[in-house]
PDB file of C-alpha atoms in Angstrom:
ATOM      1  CA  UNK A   1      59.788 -20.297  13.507  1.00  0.00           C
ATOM      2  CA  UNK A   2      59.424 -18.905  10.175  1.00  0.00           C
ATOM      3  CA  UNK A   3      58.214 -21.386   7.126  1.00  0.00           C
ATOM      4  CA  UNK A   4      60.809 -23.085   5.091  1.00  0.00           C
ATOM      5  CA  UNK A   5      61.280 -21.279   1.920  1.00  0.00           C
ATOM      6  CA  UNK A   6      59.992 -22.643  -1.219  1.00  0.00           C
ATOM      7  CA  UNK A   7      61.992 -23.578  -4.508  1.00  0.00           C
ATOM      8  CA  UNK A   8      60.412 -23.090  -7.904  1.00  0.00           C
ATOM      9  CA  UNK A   9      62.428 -24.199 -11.045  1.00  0.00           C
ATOM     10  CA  UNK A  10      62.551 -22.319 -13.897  1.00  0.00           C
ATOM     11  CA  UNK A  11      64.470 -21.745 -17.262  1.00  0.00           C
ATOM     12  CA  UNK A  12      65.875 -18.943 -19.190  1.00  0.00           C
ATOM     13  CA  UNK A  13      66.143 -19.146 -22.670  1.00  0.00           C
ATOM     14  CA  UNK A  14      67.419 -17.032 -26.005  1.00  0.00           C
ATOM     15  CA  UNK A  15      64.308 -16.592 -28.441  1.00  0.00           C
ATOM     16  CA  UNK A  16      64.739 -15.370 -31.726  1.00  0.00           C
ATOM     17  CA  UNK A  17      68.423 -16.847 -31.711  1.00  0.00           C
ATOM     18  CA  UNK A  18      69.630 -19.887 -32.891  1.00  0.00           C
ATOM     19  CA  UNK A  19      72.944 -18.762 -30.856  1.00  0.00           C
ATOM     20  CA  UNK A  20      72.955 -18.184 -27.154  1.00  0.00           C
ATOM     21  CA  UNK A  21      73.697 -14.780 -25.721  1.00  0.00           C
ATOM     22  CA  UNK A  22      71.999 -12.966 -28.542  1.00  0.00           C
ATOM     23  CA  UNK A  23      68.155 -12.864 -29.310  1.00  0.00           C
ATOM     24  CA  UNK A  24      65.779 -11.518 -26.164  1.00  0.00           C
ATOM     25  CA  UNK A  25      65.983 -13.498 -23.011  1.00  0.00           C
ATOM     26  CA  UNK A  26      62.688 -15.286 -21.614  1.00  0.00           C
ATOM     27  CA  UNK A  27      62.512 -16.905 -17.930  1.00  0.00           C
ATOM     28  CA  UNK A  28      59.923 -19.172 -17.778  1.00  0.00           C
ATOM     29  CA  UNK A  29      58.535 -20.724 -14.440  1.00  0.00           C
ATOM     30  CA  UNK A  30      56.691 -24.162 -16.031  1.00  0.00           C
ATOM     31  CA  UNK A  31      54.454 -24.513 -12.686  1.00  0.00           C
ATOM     32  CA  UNK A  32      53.363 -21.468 -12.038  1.00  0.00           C
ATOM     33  CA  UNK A  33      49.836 -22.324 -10.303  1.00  0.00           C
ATOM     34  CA  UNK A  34      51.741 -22.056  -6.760  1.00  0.00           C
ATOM     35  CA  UNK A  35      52.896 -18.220  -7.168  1.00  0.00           C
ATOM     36  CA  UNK A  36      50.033 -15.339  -6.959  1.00  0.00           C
ATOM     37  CA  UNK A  37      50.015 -12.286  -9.099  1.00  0.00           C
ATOM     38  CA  UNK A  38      51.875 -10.368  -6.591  1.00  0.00           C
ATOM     39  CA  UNK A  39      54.489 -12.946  -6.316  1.00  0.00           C
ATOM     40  CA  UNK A  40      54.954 -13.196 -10.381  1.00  0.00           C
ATOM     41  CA  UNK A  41      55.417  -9.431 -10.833  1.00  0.00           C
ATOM     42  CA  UNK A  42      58.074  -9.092  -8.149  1.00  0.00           C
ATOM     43  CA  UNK A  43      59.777 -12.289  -9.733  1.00  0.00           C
ATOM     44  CA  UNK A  44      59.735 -10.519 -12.847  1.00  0.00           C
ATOM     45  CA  UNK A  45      60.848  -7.578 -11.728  1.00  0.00           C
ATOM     46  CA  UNK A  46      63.855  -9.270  -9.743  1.00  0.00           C
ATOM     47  CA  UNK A  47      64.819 -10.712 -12.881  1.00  0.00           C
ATOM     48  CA  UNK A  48      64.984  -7.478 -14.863  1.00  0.00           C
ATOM     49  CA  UNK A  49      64.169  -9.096 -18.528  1.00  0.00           C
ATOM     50  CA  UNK A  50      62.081  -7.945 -20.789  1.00  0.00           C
ATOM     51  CA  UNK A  51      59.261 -10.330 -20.182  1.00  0.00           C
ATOM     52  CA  UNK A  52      59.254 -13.427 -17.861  1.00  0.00           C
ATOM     53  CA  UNK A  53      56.395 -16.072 -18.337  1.00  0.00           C
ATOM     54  CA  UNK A  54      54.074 -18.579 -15.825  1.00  0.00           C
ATOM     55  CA  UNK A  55      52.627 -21.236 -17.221  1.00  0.00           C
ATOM     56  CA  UNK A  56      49.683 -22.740 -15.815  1.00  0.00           C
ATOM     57  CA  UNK A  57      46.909 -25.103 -16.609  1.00  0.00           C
ATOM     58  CA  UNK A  58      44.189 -23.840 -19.548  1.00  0.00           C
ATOM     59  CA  UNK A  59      40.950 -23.153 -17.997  1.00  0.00           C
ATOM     60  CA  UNK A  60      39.490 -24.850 -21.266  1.00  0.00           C
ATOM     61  CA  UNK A  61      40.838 -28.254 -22.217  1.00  0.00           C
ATOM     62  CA  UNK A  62      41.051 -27.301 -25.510  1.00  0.00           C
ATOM     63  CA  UNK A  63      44.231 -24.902 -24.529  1.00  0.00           C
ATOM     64  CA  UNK A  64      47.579 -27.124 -24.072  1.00  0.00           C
ATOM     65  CA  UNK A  65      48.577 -24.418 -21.503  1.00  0.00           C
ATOM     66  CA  UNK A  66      47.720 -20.910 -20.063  1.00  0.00           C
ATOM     67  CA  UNK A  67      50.539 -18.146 -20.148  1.00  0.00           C
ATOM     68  CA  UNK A  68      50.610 -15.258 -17.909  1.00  0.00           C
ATOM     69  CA  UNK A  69      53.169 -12.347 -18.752  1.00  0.00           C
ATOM     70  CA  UNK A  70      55.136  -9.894 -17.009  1.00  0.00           C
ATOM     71  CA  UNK A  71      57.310  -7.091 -18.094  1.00  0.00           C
ATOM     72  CA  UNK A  72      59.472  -5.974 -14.825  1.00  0.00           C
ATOM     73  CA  UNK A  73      56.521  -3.183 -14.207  1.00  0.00           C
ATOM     74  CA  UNK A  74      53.394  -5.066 -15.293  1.00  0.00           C
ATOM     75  CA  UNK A  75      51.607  -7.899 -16.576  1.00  0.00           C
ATOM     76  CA  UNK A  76      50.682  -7.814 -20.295  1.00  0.00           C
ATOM     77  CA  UNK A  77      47.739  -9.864 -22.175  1.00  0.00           C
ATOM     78  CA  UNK A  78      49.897 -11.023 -25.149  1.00  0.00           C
ATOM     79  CA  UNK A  79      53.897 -10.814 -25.869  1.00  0.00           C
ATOM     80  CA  UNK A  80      55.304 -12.645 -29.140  1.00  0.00           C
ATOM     81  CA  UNK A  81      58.756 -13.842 -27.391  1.00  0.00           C
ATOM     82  CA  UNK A  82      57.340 -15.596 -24.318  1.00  0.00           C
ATOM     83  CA  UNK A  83      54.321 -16.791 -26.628  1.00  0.00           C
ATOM     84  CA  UNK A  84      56.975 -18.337 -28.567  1.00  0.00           C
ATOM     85  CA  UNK A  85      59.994 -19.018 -25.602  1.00  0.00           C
ATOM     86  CA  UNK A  86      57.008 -21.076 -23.681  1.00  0.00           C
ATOM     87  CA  UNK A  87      55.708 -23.056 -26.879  1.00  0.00           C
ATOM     88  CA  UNK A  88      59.665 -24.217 -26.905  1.00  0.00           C
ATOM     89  CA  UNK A  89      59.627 -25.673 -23.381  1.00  0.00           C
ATOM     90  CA  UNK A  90      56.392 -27.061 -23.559  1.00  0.00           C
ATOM     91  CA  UNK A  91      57.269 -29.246 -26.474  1.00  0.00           C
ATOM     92  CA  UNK A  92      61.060 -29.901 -24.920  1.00  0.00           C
ATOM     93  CA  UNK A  93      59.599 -30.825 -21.355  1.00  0.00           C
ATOM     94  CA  UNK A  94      56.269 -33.218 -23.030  1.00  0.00           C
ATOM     95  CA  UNK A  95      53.862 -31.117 -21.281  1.00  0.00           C
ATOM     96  CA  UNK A  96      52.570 -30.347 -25.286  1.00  0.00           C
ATOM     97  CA  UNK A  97      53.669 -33.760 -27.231  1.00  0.00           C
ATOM     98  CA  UNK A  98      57.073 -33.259 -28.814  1.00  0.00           C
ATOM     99  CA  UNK A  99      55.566 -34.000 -32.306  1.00  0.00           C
ATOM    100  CA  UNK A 100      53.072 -31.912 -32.203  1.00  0.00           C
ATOM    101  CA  UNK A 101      52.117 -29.499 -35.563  1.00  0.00           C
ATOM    102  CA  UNK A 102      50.096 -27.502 -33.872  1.00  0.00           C
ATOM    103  CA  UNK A 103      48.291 -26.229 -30.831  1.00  0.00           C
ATOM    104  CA  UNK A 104      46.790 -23.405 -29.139  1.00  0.00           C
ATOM    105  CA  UNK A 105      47.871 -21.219 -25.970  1.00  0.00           C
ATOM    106  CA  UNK A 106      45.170 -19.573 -23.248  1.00  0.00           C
ATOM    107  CA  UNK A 107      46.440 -15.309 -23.179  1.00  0.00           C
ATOM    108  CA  UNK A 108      44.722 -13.136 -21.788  1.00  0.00           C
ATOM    109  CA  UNK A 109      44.446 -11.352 -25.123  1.00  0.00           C
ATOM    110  CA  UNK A 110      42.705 -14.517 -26.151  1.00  0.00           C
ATOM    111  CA  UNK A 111      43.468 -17.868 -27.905  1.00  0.00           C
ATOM    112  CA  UNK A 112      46.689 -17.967 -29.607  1.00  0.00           C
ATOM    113  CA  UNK A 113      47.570 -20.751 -32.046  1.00  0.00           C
ATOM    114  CA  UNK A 114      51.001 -21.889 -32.190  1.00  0.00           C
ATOM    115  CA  UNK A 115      52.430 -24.098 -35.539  1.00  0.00           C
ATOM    116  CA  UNK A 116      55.437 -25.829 -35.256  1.00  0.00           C
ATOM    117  CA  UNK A 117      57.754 -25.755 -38.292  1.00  0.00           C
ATOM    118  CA  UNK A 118      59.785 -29.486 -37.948  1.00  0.00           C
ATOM    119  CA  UNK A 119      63.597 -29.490 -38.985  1.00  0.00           C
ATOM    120  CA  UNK A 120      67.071 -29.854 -37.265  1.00  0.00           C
ATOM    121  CA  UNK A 121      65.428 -27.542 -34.534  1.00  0.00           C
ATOM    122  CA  UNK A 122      62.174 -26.482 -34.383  1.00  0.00           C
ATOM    123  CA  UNK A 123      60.947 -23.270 -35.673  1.00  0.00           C
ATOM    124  CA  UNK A 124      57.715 -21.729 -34.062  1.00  0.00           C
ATOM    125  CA  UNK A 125      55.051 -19.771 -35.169  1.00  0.00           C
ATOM    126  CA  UNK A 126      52.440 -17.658 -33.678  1.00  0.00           C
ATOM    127  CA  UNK A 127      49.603 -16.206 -35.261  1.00  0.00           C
ATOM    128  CA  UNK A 128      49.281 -12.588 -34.027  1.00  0.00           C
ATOM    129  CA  UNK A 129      45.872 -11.028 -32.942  1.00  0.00           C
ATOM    130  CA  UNK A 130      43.348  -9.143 -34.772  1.00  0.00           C
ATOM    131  CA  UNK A 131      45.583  -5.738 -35.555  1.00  0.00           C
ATOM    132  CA  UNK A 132      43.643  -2.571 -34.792  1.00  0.00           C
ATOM    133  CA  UNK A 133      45.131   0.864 -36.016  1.00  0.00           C
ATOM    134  CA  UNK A 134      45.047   4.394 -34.582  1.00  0.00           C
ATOM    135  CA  UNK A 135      46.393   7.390 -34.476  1.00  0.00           C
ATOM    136  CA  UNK A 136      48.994   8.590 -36.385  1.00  0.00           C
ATOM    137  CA  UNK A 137      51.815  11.343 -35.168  1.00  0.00           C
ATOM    138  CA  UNK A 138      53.684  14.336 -37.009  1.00  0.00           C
ATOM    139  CA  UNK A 139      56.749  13.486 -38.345  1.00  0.00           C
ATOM    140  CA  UNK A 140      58.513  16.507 -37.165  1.00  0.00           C
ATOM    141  CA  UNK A 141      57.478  15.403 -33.536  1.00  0.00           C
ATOM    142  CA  UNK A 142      58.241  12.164 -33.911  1.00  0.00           C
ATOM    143  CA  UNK A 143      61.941  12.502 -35.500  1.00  0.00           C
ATOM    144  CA  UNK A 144      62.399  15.565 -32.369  1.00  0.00           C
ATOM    145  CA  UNK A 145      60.589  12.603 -29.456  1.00  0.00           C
ATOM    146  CA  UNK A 146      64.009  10.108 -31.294  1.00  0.00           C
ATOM    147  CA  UNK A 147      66.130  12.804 -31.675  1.00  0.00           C
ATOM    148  CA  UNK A 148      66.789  12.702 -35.368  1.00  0.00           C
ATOM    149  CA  UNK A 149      65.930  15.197 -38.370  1.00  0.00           C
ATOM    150  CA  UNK A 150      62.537  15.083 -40.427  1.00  0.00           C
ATOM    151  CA  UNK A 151      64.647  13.741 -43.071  1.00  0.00           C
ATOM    152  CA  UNK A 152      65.767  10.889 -41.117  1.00  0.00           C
ATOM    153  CA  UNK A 153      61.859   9.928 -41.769  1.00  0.00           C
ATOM    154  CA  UNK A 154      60.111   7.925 -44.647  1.00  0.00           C
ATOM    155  CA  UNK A 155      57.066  10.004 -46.000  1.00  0.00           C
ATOM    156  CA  UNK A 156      54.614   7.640 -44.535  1.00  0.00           C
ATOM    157  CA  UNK A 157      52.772   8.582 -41.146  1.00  0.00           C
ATOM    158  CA  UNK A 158      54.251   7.428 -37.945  1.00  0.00           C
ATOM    159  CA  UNK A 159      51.347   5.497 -36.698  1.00  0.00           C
ATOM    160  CA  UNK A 160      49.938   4.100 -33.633  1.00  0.00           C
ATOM    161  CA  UNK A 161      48.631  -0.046 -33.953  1.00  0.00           C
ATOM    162  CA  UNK A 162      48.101  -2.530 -31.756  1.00  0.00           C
ATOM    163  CA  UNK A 163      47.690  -6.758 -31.836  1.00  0.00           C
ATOM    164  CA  UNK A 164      47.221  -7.101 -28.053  1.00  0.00           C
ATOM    165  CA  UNK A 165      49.765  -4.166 -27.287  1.00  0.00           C
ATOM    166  CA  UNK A 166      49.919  -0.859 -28.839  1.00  0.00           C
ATOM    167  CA  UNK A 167      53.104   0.636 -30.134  1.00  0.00           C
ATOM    168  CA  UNK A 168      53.843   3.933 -32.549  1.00  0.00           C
ATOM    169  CA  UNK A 169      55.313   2.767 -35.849  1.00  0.00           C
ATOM    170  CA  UNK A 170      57.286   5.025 -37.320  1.00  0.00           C
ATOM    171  CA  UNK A 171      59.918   3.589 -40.928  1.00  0.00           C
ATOM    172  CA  UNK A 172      63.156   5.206 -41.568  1.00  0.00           C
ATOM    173  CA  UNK A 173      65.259   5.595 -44.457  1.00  0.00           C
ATOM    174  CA  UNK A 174      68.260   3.758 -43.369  1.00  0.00           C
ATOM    175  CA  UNK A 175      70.029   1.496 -40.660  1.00  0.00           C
ATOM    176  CA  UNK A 176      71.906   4.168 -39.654  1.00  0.00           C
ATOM    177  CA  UNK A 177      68.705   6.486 -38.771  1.00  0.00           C
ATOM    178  CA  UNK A 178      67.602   3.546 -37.216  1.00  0.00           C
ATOM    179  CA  UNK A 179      70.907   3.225 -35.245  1.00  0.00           C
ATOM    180  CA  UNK A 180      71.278   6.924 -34.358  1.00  0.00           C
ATOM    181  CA  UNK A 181      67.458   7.243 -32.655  1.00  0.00           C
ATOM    182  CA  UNK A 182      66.338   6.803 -28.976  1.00  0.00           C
ATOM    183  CA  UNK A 183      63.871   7.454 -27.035  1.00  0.00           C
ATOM    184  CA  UNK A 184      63.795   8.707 -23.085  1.00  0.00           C
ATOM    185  CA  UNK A 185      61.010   9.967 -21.043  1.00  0.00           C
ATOM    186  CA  UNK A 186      61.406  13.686 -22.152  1.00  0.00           C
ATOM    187  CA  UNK A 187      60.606  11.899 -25.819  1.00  0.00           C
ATOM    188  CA  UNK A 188      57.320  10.135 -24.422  1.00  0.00           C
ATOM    189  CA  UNK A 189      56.465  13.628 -22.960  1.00  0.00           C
ATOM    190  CA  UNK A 190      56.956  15.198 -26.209  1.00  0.00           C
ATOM    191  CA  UNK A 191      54.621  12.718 -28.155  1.00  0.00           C
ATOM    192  CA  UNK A 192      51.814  13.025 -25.296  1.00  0.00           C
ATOM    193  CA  UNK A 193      50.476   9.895 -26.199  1.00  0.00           C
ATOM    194  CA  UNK A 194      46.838   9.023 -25.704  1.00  0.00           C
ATOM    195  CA  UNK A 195      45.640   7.081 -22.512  1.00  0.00           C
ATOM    196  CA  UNK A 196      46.006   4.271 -21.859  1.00  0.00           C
ATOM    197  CA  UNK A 197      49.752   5.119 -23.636  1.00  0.00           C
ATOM    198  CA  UNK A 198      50.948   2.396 -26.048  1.00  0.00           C
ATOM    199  CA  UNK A 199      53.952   0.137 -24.914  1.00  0.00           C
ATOM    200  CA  UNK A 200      56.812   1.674 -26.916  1.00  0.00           C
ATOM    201  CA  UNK A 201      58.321   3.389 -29.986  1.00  0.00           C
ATOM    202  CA  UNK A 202      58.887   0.631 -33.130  1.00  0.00           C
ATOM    203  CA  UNK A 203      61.100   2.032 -35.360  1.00  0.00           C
ATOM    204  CA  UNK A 204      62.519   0.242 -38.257  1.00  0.00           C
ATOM    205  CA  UNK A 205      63.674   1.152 -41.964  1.00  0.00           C
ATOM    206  CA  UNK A 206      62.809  -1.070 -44.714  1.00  0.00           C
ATOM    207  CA  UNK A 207      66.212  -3.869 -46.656  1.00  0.00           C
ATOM    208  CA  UNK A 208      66.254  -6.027 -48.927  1.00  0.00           C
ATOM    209  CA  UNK A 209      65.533  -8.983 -46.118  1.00  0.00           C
ATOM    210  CA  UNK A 210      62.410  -7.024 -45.036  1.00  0.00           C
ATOM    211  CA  UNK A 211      63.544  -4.692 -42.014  1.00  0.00           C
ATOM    212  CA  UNK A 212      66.099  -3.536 -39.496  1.00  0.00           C
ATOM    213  CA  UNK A 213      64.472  -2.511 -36.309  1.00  0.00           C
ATOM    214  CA  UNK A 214      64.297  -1.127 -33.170  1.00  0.00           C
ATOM    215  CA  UNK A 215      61.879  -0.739 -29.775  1.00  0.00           C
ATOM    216  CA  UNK A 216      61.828   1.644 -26.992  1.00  0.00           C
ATOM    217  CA  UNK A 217      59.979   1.328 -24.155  1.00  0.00           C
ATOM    218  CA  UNK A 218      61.215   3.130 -20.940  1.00  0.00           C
ATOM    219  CA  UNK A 219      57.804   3.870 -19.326  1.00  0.00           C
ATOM    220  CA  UNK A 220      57.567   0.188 -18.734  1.00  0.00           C
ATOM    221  CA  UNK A 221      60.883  -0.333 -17.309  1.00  0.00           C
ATOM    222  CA  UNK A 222      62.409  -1.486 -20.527  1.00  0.00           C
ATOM    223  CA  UNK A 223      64.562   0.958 -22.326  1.00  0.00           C
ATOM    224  CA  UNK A 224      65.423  -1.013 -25.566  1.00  0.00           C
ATOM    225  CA  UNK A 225      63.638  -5.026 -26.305  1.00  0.00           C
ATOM    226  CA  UNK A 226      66.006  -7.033 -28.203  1.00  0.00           C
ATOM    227  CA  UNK A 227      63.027  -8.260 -29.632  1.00  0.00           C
ATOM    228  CA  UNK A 228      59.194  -7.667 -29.954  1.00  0.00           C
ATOM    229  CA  UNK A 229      57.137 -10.406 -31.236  1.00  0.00           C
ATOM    230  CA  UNK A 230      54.084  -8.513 -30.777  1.00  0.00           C
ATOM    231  CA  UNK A 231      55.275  -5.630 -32.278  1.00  0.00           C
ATOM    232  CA  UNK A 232      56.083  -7.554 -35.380  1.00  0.00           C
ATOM    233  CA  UNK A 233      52.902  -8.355 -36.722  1.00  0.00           C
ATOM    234  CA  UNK A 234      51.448  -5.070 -37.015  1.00  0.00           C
ATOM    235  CA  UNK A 235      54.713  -4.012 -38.314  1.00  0.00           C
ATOM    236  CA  UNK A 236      54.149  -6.274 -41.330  1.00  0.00           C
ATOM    237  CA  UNK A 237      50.606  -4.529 -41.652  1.00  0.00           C
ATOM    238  CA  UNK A 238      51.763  -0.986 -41.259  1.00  0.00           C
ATOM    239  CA  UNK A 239      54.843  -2.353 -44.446  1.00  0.00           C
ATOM    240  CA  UNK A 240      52.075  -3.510 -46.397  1.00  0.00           C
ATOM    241  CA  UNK A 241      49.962  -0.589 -46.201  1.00  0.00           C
ATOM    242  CA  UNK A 242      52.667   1.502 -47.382  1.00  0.00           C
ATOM    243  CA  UNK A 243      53.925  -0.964 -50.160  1.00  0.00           C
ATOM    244  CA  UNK A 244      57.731  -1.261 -47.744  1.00  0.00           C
ATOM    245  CA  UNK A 245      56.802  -5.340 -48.550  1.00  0.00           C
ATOM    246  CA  UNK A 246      55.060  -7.256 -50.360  1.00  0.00           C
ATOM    247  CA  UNK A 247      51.557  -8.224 -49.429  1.00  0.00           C
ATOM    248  CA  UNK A 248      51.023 -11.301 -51.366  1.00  0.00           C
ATOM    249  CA  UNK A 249      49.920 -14.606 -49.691  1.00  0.00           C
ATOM    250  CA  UNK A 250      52.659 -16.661 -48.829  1.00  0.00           C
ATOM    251  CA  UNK A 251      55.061 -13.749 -48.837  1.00  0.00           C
ATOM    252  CA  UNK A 252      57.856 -14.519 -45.951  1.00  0.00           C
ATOM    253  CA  UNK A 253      60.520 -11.887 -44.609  1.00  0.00           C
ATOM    254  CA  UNK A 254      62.313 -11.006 -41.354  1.00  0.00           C
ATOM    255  CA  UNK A 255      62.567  -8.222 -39.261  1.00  0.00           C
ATOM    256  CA  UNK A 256      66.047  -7.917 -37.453  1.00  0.00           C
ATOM    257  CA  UNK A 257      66.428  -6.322 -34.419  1.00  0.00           C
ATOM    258  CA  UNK A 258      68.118  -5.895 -31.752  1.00  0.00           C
ATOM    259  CA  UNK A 259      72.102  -5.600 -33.235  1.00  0.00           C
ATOM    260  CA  UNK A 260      72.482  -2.417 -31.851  1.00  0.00           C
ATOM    261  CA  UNK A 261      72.585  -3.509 -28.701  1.00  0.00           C
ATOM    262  CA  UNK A 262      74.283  -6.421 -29.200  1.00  0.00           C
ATOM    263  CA  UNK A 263      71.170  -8.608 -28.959  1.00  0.00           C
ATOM    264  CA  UNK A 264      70.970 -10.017 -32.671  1.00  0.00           C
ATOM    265  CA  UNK A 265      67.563 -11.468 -33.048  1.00  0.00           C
ATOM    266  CA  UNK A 266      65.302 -12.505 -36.318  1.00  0.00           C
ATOM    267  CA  UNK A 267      62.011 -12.587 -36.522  1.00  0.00           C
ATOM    268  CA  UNK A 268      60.430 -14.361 -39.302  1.00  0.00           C
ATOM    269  CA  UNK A 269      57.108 -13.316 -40.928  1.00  0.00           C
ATOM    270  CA  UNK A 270      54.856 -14.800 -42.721  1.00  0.00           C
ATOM    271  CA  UNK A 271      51.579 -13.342 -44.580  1.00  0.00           C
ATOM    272  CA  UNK A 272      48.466 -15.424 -44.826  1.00  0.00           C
ATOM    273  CA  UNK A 273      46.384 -14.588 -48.149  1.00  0.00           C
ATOM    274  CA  UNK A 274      46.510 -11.132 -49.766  1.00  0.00           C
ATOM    275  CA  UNK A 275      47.756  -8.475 -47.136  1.00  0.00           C
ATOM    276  CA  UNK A 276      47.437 -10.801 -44.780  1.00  0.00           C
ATOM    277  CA  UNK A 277      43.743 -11.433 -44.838  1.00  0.00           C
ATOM    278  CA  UNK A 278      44.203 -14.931 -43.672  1.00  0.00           C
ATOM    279  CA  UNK A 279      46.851 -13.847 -40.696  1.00  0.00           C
ATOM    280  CA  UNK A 280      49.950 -13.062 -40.423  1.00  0.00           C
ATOM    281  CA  UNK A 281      52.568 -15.509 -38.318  1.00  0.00           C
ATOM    282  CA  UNK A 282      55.445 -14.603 -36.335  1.00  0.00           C
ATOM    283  CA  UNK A 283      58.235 -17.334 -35.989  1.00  0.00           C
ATOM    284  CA  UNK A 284      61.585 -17.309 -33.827  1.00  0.00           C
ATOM    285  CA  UNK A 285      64.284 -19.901 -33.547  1.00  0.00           C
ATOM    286  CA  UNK A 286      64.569 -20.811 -29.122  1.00  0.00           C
ATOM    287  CA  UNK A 287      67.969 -21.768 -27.789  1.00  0.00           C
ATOM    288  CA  UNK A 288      68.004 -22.690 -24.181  1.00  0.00           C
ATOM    289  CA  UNK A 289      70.442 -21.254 -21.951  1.00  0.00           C
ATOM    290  CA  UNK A 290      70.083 -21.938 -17.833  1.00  0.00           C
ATOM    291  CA  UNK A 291      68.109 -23.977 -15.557  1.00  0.00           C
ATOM    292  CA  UNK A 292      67.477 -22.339 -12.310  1.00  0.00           C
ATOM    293  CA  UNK A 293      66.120 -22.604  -8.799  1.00  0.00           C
ATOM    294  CA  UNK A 294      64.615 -19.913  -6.675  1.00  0.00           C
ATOM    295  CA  UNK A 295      63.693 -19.927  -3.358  1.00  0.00           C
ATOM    296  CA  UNK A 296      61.186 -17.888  -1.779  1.00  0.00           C
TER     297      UNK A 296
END
């Protein structure tokens, strides 16, 4: 007779949203050390979001938890919204102690500390990876790949950077450039990206609040993110570099995105030291949303 099937619990919640419905959805399976990578991927890609995390135990003590990620295609080493979405949970379910400051998460990109900011609800921050930059991309190709005009484009390089994933940066003049681009696979194909290629397009044009922004990413299954934590950090760099921000320690904006598909989500940034020399922090607002079983 076949085996009974097994039930794992898990939870979906809103991150970057202090409402439910908008922000970018997270499912997050708190015991994951029963489910093998094969398993995980197909769960994530079942659930079609953006990202769904495990969380199992830190190989190193020092770690309150280890966090593996998958987008519906394939398992990533760092991702700013279940980084984030998981740090929530762990606090709300005690595995991390509820009034905890501070704490550090096992990635596979490496350690990732995690602050807590206390108030009516709590407000986490990440500190993003080392960000590495690389090549940059014509603007004429670029604004063709979105299909907008040249003018459409600030003068500053589209640009590829990474903090764990890689992603082409290119700024825009205004919302509505930002709202009028997209991205398909005949726009990857035009950019021929390097290998390995990076994980999306980041577009974004600069407001008074700090930017309005977008992310396309069809290769891996995800044709616009409501929101990309790990995107955000290098888009503060790339802003600072090209004076879009200020790059004073202690400087703190947001980068919305999201609202044009009716995902709202704010992600708040925070630079460390002169252009970020001491870090740079990405915090998100978590609001839960379901509590789940599946068997398997």
């Amino acid at each position: 007779m076949p085996s009974a099937p097994q039930t794992y619990r898990y939870q979906v919640v809103d991150v970057f949203s202090q409402r439910p419905l908008e922000g970018n959805p997270l499912a997050v399976f708190l015991e994951g050390s029963a489910l093998d990578e094969a398993t995980m991927q197909n769960i994530a890609r079942e659930l079609n979001l953006s990202e769904t995390v495990f969380i199992l135990p830190p190989t190193d003590p020092g770690f309150a938890a280890r966090l593996r990620i998958f987008t519906p295609r394939r398992e990533v080493a760092f991702a700013g919204h279940p980084t984030v979405g998981a740090s929530f949970l762990l606090l709300r379910e005690g595995i991390v102690p509820e009034d905890s400051e501070a704490f550090v998460l096992e990635e596979k990109a490496g350690p990732i500390p995690v602050r807590v900011e206390k108030g009516s609800r709590p407000l986490i921050w990440l500190t993003t990876p080392p960000i590495e930059s690389g090549q940059t991309f014509d603007h004429e190709l670029c604004a063709k790949a979105l299909g907008l005009s040249s003018d459409d484009l600030l003068p500053c390089e589209p640009q590829l950077m990474s903090a764990g994933n890689a992603f082409v940066f290119a700024g825009l003049k205004s919302k509505d450039a930002v709202d009028r681009a997209w991205l398909d696979m005949g726009g990857i194909a035009m950019l021929a990206f390097p290998n390995p290629h990076p994980n999306g397009v980041f577009v974004f044009a600069p407001t008074p609040e700090g930017a309005y922004s977008r992310m396309f990413a069809p290769e891996h299954g995800i044709a616009e993110d409501p929101a990309t934590g790990s995107a955000t950090g290098p888009l503060a760099a790339y802003m600072m570099r090209h004076d879009l921000v200020p790059h004073t320690g202690g400087t703190r904006f947001i980068s919305e995105q999201g609202t044009k598909m009716g995902r709202r989500s704010i992600l708040h940034i925070q630079i460390q030291g002169e252009r970020g020399i001491n870090g740079i922090e990405v915090g998100g607002y978590v609001t839960p949303l379901i509590q789940a079983e599946m068997q398997l």
